[in-house]
PDB file of C-alpha atoms in Angstrom:
ATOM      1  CA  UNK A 128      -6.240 -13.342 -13.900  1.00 39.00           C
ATOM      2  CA  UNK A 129      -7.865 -10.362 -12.328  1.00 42.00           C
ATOM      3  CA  UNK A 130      -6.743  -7.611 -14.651  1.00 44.00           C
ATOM      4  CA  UNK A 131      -7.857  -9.899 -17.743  1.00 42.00           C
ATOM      5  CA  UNK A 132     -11.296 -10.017 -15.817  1.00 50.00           C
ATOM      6  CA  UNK A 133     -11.543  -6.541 -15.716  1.00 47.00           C
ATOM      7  CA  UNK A 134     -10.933  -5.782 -18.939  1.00 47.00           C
ATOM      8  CA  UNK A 135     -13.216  -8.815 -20.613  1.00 54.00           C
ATOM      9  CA  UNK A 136     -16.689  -6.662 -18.857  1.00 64.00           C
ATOM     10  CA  UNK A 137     -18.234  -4.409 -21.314  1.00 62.00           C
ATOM     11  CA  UNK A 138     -19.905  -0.786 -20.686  1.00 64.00           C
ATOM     12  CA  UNK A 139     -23.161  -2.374 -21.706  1.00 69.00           C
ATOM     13  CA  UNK A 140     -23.209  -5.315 -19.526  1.00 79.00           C
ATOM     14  CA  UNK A 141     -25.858  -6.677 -18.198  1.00 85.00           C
ATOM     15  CA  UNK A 142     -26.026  -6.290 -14.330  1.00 90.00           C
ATOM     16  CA  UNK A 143     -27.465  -9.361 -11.789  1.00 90.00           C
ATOM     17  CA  UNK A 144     -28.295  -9.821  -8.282  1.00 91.00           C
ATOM     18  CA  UNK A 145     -29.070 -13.544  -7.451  1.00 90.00           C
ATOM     19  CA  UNK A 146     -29.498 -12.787  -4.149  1.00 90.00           C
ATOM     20  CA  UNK A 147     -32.528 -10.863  -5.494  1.00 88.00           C
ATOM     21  CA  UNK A 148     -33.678 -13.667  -7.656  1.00 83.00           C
ATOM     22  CA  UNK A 149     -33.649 -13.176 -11.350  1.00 77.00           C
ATOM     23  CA  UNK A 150     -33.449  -9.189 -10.582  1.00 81.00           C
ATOM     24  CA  UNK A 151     -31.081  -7.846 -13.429  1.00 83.00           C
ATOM     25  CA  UNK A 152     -30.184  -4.719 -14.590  1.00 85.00           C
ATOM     26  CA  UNK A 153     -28.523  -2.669 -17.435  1.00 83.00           C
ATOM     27  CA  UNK A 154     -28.131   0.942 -16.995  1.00 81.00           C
ATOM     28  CA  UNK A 155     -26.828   2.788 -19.165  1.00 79.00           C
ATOM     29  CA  UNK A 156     -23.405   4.312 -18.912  1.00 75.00           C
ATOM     30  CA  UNK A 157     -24.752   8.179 -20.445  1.00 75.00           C
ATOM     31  CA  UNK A 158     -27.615   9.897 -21.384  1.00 81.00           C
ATOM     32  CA  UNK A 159     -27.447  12.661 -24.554  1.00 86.00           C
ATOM     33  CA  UNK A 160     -28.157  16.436 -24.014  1.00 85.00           C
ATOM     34  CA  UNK A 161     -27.920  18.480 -27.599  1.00 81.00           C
ATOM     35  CA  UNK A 162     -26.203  15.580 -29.277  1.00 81.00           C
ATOM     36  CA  UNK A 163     -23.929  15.378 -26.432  1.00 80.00           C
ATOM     37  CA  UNK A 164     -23.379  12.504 -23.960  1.00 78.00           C
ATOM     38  CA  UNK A 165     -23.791  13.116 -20.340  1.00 80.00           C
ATOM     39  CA  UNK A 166     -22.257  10.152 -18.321  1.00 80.00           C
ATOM     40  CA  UNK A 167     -23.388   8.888 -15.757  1.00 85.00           C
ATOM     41  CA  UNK A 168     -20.424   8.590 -13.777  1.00 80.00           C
ATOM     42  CA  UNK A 169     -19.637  12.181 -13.814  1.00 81.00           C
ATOM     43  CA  UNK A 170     -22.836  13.129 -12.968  1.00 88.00           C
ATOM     44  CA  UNK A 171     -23.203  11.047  -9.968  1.00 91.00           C
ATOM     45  CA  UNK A 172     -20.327  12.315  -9.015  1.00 86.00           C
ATOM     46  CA  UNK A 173     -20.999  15.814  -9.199  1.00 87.00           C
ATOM     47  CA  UNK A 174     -24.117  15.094  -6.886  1.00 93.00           C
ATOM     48  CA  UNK A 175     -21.603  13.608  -4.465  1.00 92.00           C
ATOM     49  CA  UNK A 176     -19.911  16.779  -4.311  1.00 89.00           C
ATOM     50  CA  UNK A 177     -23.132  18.689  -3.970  1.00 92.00           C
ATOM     51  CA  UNK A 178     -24.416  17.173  -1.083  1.00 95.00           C
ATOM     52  CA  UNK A 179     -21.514  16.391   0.744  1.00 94.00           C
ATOM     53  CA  UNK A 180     -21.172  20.927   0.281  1.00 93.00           C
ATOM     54  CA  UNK A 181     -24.327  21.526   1.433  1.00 95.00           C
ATOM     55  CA  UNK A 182     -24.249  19.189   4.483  1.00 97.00           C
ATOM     56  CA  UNK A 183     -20.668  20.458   5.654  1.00 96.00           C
ATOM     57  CA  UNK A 184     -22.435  23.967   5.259  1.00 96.00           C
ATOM     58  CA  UNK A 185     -25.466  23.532   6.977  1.00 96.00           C
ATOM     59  CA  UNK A 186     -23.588  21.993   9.676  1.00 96.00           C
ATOM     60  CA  UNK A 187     -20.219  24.144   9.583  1.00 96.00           C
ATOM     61  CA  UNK A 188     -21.501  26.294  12.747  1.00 95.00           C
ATOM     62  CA  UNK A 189     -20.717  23.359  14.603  1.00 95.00           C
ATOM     63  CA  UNK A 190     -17.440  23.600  13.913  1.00 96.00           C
ATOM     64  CA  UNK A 191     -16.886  27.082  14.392  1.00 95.00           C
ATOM     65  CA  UNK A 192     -16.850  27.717  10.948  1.00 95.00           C
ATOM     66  CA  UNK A 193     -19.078  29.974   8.522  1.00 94.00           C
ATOM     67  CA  UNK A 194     -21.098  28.276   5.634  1.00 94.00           C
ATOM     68  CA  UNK A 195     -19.950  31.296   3.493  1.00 93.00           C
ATOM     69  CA  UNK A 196     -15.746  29.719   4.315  1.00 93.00           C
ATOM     70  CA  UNK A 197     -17.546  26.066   3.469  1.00 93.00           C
ATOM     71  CA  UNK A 198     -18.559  27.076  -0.171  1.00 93.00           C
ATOM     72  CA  UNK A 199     -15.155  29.150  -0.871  1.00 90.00           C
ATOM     73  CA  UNK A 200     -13.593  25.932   0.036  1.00 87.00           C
ATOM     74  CA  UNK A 201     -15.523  23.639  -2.408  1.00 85.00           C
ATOM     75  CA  UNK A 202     -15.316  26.158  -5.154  1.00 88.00           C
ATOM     76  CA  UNK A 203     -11.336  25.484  -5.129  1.00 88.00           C
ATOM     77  CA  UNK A 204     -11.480  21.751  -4.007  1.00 84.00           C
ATOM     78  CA  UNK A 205     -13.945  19.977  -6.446  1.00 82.00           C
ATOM     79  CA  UNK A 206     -11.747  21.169  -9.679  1.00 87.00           C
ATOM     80  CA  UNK A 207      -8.751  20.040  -7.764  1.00 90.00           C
ATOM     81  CA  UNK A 208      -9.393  17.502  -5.822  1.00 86.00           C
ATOM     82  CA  UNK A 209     -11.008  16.018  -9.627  1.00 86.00           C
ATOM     83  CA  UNK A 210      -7.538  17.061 -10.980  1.00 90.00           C
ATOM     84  CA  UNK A 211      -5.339  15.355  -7.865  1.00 90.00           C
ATOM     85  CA  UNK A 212      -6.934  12.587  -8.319  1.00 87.00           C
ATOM     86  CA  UNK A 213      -7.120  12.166 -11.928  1.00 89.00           C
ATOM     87  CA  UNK A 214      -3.000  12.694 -11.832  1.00 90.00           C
ATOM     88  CA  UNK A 215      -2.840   9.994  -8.945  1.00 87.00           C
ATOM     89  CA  UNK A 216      -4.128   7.143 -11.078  1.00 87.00           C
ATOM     90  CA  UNK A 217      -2.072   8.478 -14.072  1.00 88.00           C
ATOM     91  CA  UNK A 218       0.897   8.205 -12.335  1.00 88.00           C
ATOM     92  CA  UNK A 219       0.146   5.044 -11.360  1.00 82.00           C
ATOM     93  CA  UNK A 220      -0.021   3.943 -14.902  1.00 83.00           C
ATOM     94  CA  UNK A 221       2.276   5.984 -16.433  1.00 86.00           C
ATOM     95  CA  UNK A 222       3.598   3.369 -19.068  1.00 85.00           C
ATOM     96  CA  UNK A 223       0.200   2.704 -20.483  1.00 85.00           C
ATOM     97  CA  UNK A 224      -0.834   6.636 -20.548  1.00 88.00           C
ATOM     98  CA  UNK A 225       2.563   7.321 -22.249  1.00 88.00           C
ATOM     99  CA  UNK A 226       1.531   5.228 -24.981  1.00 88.00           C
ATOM    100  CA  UNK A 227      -1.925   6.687 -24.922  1.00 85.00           C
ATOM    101  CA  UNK A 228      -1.829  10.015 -24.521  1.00 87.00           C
ATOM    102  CA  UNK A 229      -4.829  10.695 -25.556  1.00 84.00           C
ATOM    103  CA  UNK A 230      -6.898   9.428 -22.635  1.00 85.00           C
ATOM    104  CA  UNK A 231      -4.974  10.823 -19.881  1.00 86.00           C
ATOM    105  CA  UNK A 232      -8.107  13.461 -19.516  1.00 84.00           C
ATOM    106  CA  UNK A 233     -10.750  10.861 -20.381  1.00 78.00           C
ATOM    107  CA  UNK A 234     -12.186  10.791 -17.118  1.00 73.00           C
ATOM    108  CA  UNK A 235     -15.794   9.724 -17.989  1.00 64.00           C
ATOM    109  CA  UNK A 236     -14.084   6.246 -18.955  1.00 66.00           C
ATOM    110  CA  UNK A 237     -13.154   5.980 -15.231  1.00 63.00           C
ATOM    111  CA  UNK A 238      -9.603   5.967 -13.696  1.00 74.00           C
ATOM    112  CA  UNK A 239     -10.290   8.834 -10.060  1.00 77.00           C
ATOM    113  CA  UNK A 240      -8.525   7.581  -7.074  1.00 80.00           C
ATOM    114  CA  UNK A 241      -9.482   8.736  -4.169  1.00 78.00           C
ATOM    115  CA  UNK A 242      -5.918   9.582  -2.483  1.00 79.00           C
ATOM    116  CA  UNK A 243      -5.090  11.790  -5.298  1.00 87.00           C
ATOM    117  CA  UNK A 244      -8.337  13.827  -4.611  1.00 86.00           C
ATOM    118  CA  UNK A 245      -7.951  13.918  -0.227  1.00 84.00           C
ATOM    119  CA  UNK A 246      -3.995  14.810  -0.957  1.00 89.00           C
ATOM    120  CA  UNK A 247      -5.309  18.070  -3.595  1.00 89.00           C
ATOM    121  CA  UNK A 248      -8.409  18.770  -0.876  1.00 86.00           C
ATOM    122  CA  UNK A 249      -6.058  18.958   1.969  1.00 86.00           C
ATOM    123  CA  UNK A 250      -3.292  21.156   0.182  1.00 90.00           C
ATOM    124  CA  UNK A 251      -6.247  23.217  -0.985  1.00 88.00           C
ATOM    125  CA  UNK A 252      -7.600  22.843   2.820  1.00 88.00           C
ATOM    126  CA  UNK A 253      -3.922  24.214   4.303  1.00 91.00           C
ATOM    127  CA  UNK A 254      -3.733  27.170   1.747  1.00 92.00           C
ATOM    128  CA  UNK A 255      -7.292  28.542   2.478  1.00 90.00           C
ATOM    129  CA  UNK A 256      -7.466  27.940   6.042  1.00 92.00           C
ATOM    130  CA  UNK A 257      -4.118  30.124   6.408  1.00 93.00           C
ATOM    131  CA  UNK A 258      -5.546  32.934   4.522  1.00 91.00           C
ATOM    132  CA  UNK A 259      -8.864  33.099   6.616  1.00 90.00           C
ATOM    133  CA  UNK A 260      -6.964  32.300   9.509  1.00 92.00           C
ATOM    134  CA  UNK A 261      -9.106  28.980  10.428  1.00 94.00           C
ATOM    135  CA  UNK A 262      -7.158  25.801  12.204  1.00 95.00           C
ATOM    136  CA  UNK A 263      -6.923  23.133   9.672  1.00 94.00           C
ATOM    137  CA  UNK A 264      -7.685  20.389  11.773  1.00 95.00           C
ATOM    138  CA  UNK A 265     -11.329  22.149  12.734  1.00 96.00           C
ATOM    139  CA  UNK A 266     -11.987  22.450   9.414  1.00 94.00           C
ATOM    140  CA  UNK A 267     -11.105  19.389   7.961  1.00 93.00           C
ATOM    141  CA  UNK A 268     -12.971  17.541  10.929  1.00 97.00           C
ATOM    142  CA  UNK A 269     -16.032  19.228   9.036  1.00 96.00           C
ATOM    143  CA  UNK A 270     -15.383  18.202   6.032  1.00 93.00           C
ATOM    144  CA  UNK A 271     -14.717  14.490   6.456  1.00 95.00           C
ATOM    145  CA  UNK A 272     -18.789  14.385   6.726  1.00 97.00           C
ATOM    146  CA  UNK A 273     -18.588  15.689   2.928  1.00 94.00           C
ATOM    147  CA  UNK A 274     -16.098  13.427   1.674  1.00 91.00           C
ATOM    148  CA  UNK A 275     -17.873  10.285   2.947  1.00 96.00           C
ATOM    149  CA  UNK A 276     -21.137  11.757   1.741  1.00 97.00           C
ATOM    150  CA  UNK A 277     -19.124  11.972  -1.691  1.00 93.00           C
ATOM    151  CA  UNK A 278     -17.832   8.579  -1.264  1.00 93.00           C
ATOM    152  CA  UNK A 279     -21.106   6.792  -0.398  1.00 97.00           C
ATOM    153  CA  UNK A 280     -22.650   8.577  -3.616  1.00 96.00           C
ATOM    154  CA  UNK A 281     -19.752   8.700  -6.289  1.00 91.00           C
ATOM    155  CA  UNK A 282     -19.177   4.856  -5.564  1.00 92.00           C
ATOM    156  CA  UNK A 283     -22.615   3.919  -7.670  1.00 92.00           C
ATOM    157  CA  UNK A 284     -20.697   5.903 -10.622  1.00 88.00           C
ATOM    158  CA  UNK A 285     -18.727   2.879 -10.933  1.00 87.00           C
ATOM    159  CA  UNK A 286     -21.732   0.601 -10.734  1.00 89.00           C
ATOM    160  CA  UNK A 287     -22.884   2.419 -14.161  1.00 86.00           C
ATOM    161  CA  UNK A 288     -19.638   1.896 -15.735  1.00 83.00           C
ATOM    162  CA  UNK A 289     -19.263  -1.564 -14.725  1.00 84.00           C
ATOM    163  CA  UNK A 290     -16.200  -0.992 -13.011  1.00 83.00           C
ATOM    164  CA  UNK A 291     -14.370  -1.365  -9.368  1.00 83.00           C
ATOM    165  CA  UNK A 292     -16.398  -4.942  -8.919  1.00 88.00           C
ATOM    166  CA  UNK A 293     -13.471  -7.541  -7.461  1.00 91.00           C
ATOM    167  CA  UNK A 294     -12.716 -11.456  -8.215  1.00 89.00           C
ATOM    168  CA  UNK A 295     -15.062 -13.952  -9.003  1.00 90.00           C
ATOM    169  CA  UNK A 296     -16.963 -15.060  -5.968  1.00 93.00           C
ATOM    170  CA  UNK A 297     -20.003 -17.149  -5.059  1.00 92.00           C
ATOM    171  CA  UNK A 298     -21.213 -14.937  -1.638  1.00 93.00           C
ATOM    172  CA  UNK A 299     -24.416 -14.539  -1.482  1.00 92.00           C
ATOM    173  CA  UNK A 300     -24.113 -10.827  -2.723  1.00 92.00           C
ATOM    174  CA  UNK A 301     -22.350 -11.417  -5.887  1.00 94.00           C
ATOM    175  CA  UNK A 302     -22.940  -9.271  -8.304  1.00 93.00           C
ATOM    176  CA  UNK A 303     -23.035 -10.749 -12.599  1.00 91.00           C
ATOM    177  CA  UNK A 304     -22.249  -9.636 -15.282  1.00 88.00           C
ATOM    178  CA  UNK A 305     -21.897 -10.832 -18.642  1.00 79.00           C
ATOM    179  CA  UNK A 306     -18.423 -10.755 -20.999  1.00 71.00           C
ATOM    180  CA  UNK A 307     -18.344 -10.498 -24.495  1.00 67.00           C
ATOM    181  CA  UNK A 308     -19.068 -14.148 -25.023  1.00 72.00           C
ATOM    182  CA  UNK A 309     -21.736 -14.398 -23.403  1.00 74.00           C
ATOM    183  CA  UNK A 310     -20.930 -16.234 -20.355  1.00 80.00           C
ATOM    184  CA  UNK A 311     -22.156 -14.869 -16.639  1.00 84.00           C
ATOM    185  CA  UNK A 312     -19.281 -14.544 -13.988  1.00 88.00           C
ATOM    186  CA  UNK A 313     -20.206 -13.417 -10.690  1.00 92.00           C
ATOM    187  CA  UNK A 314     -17.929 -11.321  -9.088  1.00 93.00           C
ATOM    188  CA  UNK A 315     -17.728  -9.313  -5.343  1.00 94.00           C
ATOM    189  CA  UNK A 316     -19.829  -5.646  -5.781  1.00 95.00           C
ATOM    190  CA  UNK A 317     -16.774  -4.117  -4.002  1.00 95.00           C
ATOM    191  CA  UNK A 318     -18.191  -0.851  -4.995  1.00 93.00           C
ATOM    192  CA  UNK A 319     -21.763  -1.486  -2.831  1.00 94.00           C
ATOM    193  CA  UNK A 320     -18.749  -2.859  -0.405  1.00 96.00           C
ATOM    194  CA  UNK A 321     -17.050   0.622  -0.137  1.00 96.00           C
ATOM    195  CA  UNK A 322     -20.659   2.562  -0.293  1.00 96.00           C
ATOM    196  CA  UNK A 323     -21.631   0.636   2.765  1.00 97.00           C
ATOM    197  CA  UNK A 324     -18.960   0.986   4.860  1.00 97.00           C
ATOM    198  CA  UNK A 325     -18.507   4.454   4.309  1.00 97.00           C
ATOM    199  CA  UNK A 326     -22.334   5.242   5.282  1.00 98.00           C
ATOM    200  CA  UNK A 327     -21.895   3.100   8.765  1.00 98.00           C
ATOM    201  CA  UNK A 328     -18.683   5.579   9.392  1.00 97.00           C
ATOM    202  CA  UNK A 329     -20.417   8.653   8.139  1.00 98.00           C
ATOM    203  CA  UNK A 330     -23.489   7.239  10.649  1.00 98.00           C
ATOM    204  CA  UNK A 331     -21.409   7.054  13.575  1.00 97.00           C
ATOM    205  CA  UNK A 332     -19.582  10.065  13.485  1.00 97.00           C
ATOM    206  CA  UNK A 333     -23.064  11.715  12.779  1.00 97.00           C
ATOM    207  CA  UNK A 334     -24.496  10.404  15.891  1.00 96.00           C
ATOM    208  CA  UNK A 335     -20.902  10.468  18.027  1.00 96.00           C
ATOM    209  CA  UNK A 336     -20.475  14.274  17.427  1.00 94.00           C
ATOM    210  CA  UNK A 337     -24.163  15.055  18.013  1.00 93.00           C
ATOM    211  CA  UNK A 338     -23.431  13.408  21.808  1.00 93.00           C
ATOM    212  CA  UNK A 339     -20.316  16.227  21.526  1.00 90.00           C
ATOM    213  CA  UNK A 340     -17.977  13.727  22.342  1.00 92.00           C
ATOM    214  CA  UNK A 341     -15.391  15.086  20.150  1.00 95.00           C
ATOM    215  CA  UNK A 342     -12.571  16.343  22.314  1.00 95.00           C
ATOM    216  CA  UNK A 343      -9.981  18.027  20.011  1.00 97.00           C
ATOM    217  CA  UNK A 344     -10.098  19.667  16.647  1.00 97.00           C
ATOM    218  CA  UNK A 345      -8.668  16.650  14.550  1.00 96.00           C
ATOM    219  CA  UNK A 346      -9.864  13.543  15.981  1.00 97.00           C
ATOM    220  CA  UNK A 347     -13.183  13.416  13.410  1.00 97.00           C
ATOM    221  CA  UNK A 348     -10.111  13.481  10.967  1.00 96.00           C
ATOM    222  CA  UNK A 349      -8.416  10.714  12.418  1.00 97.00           C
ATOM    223  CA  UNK A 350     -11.146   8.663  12.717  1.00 97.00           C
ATOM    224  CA  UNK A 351     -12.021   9.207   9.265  1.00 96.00           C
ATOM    225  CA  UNK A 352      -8.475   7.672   7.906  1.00 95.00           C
ATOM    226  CA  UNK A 353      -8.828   4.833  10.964  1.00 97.00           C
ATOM    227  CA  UNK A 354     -12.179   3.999   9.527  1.00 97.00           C
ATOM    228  CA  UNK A 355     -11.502   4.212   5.371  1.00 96.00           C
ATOM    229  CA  UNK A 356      -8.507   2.835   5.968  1.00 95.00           C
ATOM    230  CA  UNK A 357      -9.399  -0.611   7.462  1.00 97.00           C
ATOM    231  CA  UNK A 358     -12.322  -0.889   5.135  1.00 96.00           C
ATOM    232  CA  UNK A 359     -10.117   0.163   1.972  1.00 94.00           C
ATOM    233  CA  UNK A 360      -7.415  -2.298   2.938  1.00 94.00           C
ATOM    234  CA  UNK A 361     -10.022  -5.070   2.783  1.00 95.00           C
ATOM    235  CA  UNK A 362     -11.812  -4.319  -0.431  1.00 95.00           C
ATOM    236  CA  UNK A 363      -8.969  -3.399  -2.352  1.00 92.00           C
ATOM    237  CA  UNK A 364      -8.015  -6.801  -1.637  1.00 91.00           C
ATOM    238  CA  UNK A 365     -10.548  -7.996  -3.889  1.00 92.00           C
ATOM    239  CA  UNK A 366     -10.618  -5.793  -6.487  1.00 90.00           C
ATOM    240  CA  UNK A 367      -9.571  -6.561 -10.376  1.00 84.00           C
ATOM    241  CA  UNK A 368      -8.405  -3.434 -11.293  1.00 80.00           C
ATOM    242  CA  UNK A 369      -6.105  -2.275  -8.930  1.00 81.00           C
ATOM    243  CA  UNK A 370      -2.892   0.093  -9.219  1.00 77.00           C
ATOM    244  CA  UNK A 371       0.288  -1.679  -8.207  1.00 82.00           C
ATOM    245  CA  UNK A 372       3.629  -0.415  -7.112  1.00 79.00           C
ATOM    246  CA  UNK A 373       5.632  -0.418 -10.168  1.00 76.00           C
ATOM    247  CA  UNK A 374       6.499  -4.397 -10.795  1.00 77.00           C
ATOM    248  CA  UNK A 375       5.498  -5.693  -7.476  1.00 79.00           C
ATOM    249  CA  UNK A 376       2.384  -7.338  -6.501  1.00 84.00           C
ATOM    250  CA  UNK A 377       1.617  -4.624  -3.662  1.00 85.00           C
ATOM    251  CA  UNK A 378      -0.951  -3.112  -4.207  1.00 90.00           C
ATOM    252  CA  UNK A 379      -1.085   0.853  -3.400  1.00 86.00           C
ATOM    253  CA  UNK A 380      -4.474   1.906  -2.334  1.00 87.00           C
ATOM    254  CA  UNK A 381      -3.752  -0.775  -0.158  1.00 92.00           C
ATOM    255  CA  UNK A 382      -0.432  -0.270   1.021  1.00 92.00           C
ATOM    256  CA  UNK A 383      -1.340   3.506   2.237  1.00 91.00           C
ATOM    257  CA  UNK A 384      -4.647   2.299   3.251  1.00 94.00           C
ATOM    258  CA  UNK A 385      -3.235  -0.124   6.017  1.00 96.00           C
ATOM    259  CA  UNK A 386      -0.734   2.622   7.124  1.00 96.00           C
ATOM    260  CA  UNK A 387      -3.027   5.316   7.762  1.00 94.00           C
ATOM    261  CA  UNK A 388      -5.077   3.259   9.525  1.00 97.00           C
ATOM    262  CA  UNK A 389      -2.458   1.877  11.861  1.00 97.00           C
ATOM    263  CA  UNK A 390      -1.027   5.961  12.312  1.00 97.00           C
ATOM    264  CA  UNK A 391      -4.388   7.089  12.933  1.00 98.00           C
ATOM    265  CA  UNK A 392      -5.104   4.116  15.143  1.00 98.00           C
ATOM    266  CA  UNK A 393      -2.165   4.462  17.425  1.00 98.00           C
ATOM    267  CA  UNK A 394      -2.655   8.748  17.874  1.00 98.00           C
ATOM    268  CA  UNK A 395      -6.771   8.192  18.794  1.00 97.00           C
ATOM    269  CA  UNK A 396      -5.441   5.862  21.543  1.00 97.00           C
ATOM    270  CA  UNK A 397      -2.113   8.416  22.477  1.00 97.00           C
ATOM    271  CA  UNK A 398      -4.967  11.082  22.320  1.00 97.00           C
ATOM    272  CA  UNK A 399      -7.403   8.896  24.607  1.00 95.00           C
ATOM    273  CA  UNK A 400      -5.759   9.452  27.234  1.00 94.00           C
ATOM    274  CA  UNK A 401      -4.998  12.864  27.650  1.00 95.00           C
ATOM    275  CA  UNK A 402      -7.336  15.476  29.370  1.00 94.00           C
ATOM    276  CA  UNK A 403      -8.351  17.824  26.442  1.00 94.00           C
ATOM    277  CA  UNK A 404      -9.398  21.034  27.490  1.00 94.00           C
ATOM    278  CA  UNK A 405     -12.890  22.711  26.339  1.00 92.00           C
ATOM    279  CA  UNK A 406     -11.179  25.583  25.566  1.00 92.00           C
ATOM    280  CA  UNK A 407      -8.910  24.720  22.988  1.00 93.00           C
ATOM    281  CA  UNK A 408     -11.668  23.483  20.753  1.00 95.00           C
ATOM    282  CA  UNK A 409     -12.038  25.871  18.228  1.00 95.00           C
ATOM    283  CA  UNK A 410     -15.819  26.158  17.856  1.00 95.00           C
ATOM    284  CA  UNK A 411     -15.700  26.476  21.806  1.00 94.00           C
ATOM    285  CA  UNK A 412     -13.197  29.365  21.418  1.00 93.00           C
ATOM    286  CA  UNK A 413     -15.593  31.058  18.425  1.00 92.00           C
ATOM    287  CA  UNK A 414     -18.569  31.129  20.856  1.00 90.00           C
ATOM    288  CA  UNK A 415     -16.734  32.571  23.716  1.00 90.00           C
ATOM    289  CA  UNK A 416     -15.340  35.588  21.338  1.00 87.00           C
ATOM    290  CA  UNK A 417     -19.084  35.674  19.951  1.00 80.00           C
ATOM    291  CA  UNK A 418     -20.357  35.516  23.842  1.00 78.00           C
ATOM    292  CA  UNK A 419     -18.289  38.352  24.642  1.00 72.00           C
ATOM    293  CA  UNK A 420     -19.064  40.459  21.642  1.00 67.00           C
ATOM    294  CA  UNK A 421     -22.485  40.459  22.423  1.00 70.00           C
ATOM    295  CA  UNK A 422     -21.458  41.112  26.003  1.00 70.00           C
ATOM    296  CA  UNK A 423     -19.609  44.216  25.346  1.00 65.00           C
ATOM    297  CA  UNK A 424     -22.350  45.555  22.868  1.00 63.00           C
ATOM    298  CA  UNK A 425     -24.417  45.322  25.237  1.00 64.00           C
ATOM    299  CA  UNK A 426     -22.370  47.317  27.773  1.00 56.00           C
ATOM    300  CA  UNK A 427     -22.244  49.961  25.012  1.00 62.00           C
ATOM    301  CA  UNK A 428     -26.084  50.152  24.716  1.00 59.00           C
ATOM    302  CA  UNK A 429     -26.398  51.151  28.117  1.00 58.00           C
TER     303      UNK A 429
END
């Protein structure tokens, strides 16, 4: 039922929100440049990108870490990560994109999963922090800020392509939208579902790190795959277009979603209760070098 759902919505569909009244909607899926069309969905999820870069690099001295390392890091991990997790939901689908070969790169039609793009970002993040000599886990605690930030954003690309909505549902939120024949279905936003819950983590660790109540390099990661993974369990639930372990009903996103929440969960609470020493923290570590730089400059100048 759900994947004949999915594929009955057209691009052009008309897009309502009853809990709005008769607020409806139909945006349109590109724009044209020069006789070429621009998609939405790519572009939305370029801006994604963009701010998430900018935010981990305005806020990177927190971390220890230079804007300059943030940008070197992006420059490698959008292609990539766009790449890893292009392959991800190919894979996933192999039969069909052996049969159509020809849309294996057609990524403005939809098809990024999110795994595939943290897996590329972190083998990218592992490579890069080796060479400039960076821990991982400091750096990738600043850069789970960007990847939500890229989440919250990129997640309204599928609301212009009419696409990541789940089963037909009368909550108050439903979202409709109108098949081929005409008729209305109203169906769970999951997308707005995803965007939401991804902004109320990105809000807390905002305002949790701020009170520098992060302990050890790592734990803003951990938190990260505790949070996203409880709330992707639950909305991939109700999704219609899911990938599914070969011939099983299981669903993956879902699968891997429930254990990286229940790994992450059960190290935050290991972690909990330890003593964690100042020290070890990297950007604590960067300061005291910096600290005694200036120190011993100054010990020169006189």
């Amino acid at each position: 039922m759900f994947p004949i759902l999915f594929q009955t919505i057209q691009r052009d569909s008309v897009i309502s929100f009853p809990m709005f009244g008769d607020f409806s909607i139909n945006p349109p899926a590109y724009f044209t440049i020069f006789g070429k069309n621009i998609y939405f969905y790519g572009v939305i999820i370029a801006l994604g990108f963009v701010l998430g870069t900018l935010y981990c690099a305005r806020n990177a001295r927190r971390f220890g870490i230079k804007s300059d390392d943030v940008y070197d890091f992006m420059l490698w991990t959008i292609p990539l990560s766009i790449i890893g997790a292009r392959l991800y939901y190919v894979l996933f689908r192999l039969p069909h994109y052996i049969q159509h070969p020809s849309e294996i790169f057609a990524i403005w039609e939809g098809g990024l999963a999110i795994y595939g793009g943290v897996i590329a970002g972190i083998i990218v993040a592992v490579v890069l922090c080796r060479k400039k000599k960076i821990p991982l886990l400091a750096m990738l605690d600043l850069l789970v800020y960007g990847l939500l930030i890229g989440q919250i954003i990129g997640r309204w690309g599928n609301f212009m392509n009419r696409e990541a909505f789940g089963a037909q549902t009368d909550v108050f939120c439903r979202m409709g939208l109108t098949a081929p024949d005409g008729t209305q279905i109203f169906v769970h936003p999951t997308f707005l579902y995803e965007s939401l819950w991804n902004l109320a983590g990105l809000i807390f660790l905002i305002v949790w790190e701020r009170k520098d109540k992060r302990k050890y390099d790592g734990q803003c990661l951990l938190f990260y795959f505790f949070w996203y993974g409880i709330g992707r369990a639950w909305i991939e639930g109700l999704r219609t277009d899911s990938l599914y372990i070969g011939s099983t009903n299981i669903r993956v996103s879902q699968a891997l979603s429930i254990v990286l929440a229940l790994i992450s969960f059960i190290i935050l609470i290991v972690q909990s209760r330890r003593e964690h020493s100042p020290e070890k923290l990297f950007v604590n570590q960067v300061k005291a070098r910096s600290s005694e730089e200036q120190t011993q400059n100054t010990d020169k100048e006189e």
